[in-house]
Coordinates of C-alpha atoms in Angstrom, one line a residue:
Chain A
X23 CA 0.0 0.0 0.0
X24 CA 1.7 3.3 -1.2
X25 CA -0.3 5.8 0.9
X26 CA -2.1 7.5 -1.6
X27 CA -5.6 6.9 -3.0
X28 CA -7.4 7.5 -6.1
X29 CA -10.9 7.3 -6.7
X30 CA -13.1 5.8 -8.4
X31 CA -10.8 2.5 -9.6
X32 CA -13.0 2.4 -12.6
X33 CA -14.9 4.8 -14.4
X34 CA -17.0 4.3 -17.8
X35 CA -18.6 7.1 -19.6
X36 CA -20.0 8.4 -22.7
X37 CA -17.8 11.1 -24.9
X38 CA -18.9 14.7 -24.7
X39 CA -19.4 14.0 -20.6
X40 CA -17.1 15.5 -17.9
X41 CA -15.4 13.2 -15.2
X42 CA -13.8 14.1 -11.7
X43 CA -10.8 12.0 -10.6
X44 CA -10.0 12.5 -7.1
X45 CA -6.7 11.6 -5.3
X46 CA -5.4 11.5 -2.0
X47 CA -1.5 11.9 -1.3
X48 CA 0.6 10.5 1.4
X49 CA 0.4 12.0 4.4
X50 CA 2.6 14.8 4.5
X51 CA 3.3 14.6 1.1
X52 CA 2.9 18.7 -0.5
X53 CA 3.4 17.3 -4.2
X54 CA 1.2 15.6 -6.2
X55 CA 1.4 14.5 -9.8
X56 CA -0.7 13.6 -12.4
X57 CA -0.2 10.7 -15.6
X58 CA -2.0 9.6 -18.1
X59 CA -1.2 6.3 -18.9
X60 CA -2.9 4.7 -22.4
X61 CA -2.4 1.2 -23.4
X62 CA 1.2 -0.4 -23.6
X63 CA 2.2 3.2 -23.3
X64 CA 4.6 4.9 -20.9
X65 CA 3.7 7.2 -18.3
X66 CA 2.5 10.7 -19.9
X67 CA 3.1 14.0 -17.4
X68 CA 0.1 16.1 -17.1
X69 CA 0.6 18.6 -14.3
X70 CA 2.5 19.1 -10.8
X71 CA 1.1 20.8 -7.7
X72 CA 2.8 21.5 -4.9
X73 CA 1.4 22.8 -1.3
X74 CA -1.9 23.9 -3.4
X75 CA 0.0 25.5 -6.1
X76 CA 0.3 24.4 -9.8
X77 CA 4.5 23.6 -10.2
X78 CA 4.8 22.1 -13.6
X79 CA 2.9 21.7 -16.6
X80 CA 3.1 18.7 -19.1
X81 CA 1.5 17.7 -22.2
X82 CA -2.2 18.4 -20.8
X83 CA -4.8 18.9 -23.1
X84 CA -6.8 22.4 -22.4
X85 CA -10.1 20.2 -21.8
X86 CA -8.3 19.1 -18.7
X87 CA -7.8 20.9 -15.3
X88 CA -6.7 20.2 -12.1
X89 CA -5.8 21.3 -8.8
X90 CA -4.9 21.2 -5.1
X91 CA -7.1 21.5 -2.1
X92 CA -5.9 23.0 1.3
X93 CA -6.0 19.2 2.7
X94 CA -4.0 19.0 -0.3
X95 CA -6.1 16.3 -2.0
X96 CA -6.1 16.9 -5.7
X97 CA -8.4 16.6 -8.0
X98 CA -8.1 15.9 -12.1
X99 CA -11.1 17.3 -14.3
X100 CA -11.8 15.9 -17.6
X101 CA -14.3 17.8 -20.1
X102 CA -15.7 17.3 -23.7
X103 CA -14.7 13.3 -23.4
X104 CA -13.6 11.7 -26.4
X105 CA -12.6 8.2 -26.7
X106 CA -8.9 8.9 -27.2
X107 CA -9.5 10.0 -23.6
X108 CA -9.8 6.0 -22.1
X109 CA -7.0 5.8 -20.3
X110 CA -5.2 4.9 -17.1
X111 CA -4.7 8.4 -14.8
X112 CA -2.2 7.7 -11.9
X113 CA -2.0 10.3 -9.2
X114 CA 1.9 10.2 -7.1
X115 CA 2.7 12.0 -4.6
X116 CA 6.3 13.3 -2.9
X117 CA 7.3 14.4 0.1
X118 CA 9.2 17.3 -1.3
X119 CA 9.2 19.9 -3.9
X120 CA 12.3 19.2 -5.5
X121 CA 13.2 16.3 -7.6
X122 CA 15.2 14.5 -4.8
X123 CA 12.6 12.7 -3.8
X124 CA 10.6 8.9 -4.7
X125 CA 7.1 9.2 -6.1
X126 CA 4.2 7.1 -4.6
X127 CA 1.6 6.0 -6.6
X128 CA -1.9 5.5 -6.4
X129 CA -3.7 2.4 -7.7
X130 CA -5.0 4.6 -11.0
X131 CA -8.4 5.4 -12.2
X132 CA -9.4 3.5 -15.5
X133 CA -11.2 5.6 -17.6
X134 CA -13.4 4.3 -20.3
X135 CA -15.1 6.4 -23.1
X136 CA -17.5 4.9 -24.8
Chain B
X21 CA 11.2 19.7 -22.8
X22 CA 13.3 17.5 -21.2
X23 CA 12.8 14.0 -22.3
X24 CA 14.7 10.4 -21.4
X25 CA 14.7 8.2 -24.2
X26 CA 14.9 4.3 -23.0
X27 CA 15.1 1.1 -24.6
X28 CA 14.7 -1.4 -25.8
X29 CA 10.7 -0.9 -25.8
X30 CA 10.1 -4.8 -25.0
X31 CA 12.6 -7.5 -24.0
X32 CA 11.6 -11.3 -24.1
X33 CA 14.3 -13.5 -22.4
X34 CA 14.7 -17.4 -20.8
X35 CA 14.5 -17.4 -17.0
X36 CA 17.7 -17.7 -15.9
X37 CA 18.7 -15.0 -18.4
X38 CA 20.0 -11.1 -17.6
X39 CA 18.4 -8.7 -18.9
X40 CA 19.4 -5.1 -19.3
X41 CA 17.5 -2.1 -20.2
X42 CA 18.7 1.6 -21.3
X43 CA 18.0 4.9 -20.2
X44 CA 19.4 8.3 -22.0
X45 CA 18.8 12.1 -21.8
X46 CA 20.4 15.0 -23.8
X47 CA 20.8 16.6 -21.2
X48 CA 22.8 16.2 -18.0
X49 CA 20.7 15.2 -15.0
X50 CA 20.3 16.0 -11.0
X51 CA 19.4 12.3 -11.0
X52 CA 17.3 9.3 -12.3
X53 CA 15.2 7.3 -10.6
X54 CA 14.0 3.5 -11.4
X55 CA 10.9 2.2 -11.4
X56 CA 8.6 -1.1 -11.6
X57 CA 5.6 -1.6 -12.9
X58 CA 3.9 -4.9 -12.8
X59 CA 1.2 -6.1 -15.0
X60 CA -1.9 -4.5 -14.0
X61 CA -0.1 -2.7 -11.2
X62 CA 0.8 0.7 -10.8
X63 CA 4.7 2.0 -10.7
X64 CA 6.7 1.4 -7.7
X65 CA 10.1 3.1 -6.9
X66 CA 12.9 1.2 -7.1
X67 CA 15.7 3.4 -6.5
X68 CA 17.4 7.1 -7.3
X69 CA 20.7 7.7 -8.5
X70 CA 22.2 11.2 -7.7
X71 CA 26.0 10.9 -8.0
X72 CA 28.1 11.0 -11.4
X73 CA 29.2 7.3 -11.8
X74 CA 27.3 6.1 -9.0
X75 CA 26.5 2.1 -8.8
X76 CA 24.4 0.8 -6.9
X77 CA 22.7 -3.2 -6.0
X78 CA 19.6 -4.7 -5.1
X79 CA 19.9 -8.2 -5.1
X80 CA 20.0 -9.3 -8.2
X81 CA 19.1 -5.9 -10.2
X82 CA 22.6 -3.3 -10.6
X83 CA 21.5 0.1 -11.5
X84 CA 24.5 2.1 -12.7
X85 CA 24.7 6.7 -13.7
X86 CA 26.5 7.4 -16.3
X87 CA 29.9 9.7 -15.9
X88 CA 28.3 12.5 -17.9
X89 CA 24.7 12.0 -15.8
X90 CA 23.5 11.8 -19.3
X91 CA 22.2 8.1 -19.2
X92 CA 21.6 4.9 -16.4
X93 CA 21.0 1.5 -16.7
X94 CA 19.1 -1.7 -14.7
X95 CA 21.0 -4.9 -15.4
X96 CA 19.1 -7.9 -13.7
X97 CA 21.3 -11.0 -13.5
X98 CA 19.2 -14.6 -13.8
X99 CA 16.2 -13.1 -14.4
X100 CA 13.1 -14.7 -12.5
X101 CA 9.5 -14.8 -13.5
X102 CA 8.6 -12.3 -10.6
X103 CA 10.6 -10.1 -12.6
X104 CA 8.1 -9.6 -15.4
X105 CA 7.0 -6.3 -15.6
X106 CA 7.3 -2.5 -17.3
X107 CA 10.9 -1.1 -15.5
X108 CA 11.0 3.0 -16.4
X109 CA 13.7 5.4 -15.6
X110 CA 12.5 9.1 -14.6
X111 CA 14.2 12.3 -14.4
X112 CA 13.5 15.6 -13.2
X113 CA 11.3 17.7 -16.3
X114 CA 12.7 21.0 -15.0
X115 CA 13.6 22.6 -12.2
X116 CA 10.5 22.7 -10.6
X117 CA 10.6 18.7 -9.2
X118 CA 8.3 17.3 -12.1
X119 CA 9.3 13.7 -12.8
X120 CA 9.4 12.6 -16.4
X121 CA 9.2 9.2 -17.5
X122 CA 10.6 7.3 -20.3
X123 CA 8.3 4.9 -22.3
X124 CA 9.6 1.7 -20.2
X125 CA 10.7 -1.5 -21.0
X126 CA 8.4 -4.4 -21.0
X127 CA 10.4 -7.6 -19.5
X128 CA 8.8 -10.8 -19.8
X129 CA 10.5 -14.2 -18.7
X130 CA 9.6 -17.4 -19.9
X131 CA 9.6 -20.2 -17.6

């Protein structure tokens, strides 16, 4: 058990709909990441907050948003769904802001589009 | 943006085997750090490198920094079937912590 949670495991929904991932970092942890992981593909960066602040951007589509809570739970919105979109989305969290430090990852959410 | 290139993308070997897989950046890194993914499982760390050079053991698995902290490698001698599995290198996307992953390589061992 890593220490952080995602929910829902599993989520199946129609293109066009919007869809809430919700994660939960380590206690303690002030960074949380976001990747999308498609099939047999590696592990795509989509954004890094940090004590409630946005860090680091990656490769995220403008349909998708994030961000961190004061409890620092975070939070990955995805809008105008399109079946490209079925994917794996892993939350990590770190302890610290800089890159010295091991990710933990949750279980994922898989996303379906139908 | 920063980017780490790894390969090979998949790597099919005997039990009993090594296997090796290949991690390279452009650019000079802070570190790298090695992951595991199992099938159906999500990543977990294996280890960070920080020092030009550095070498460092897990049992059975040698992770090794290159001179220039421009590319790493996991060697795993007499591979196992509890081995199988996606193993990615990551290094830092900027200077803001961000972890970027290569694309993996998928290990599977035949019994």
């Amino acid at each position: 058990d890593s220490g952080v949670t995602q929910t829902p495991k599993h989520l199946i929904t129609a293109t066009g709909q919007r869809v809430t991932l919700r994660c939960s970092p380590r206690s303690g942890d002030l960074s949380v990441y976001w990747y999308q992981q498609s099939l047999d593909q590696g592990l795509q960066f989509l954004i890094q907050y940090y004590n409630g602040e946005e860090r680091a951007k990656g490769n995220i589509l403008e349909r998708f948003s994030a961000q961190q809570f004061p409890d620092l739970h975070s939070e990955l919105n995805l809008s105008s769904l399109e079946l490209g979109d079925s994917a794996l989305y892993f939350c990590a969290s770190s302890g610290a802001g800089g890159v010295l430090s091991e990710a933990f990852f949750g279980q994922g959410t898989r996303l379906t589009v139908v | 943006g920063q980017q780490v290139m790894q390969i090979p993308q998949y790597q099919h070997v005997q039990e009993g085997e090594d296997f090796t897989t290949y991690c390279n950046s452009s650019t000079t890194l802070s570190n790298i750090q090695w992951y595991k993914q199992r099938p159906g499982g999500h990543p977990v760390f294996l280890i960070q490198l920080v020092k030009s050079g550095e070498v460092k053991k897990q049992k059975r698995l040698t992770f090794q920094f290159g001179e220039a902290k421009k590319n790493s490698s996991l060697h795993i001698t007499a591979t196992q079937t509890t081995d199988v599995g996606t193993y990615f290198c990551a290094g830092p996307g900027g200077s803001q912590g961000n972890l970027i992953f290569g694309k993996g390589t998928k290990l599977s061992v035949k019994p």
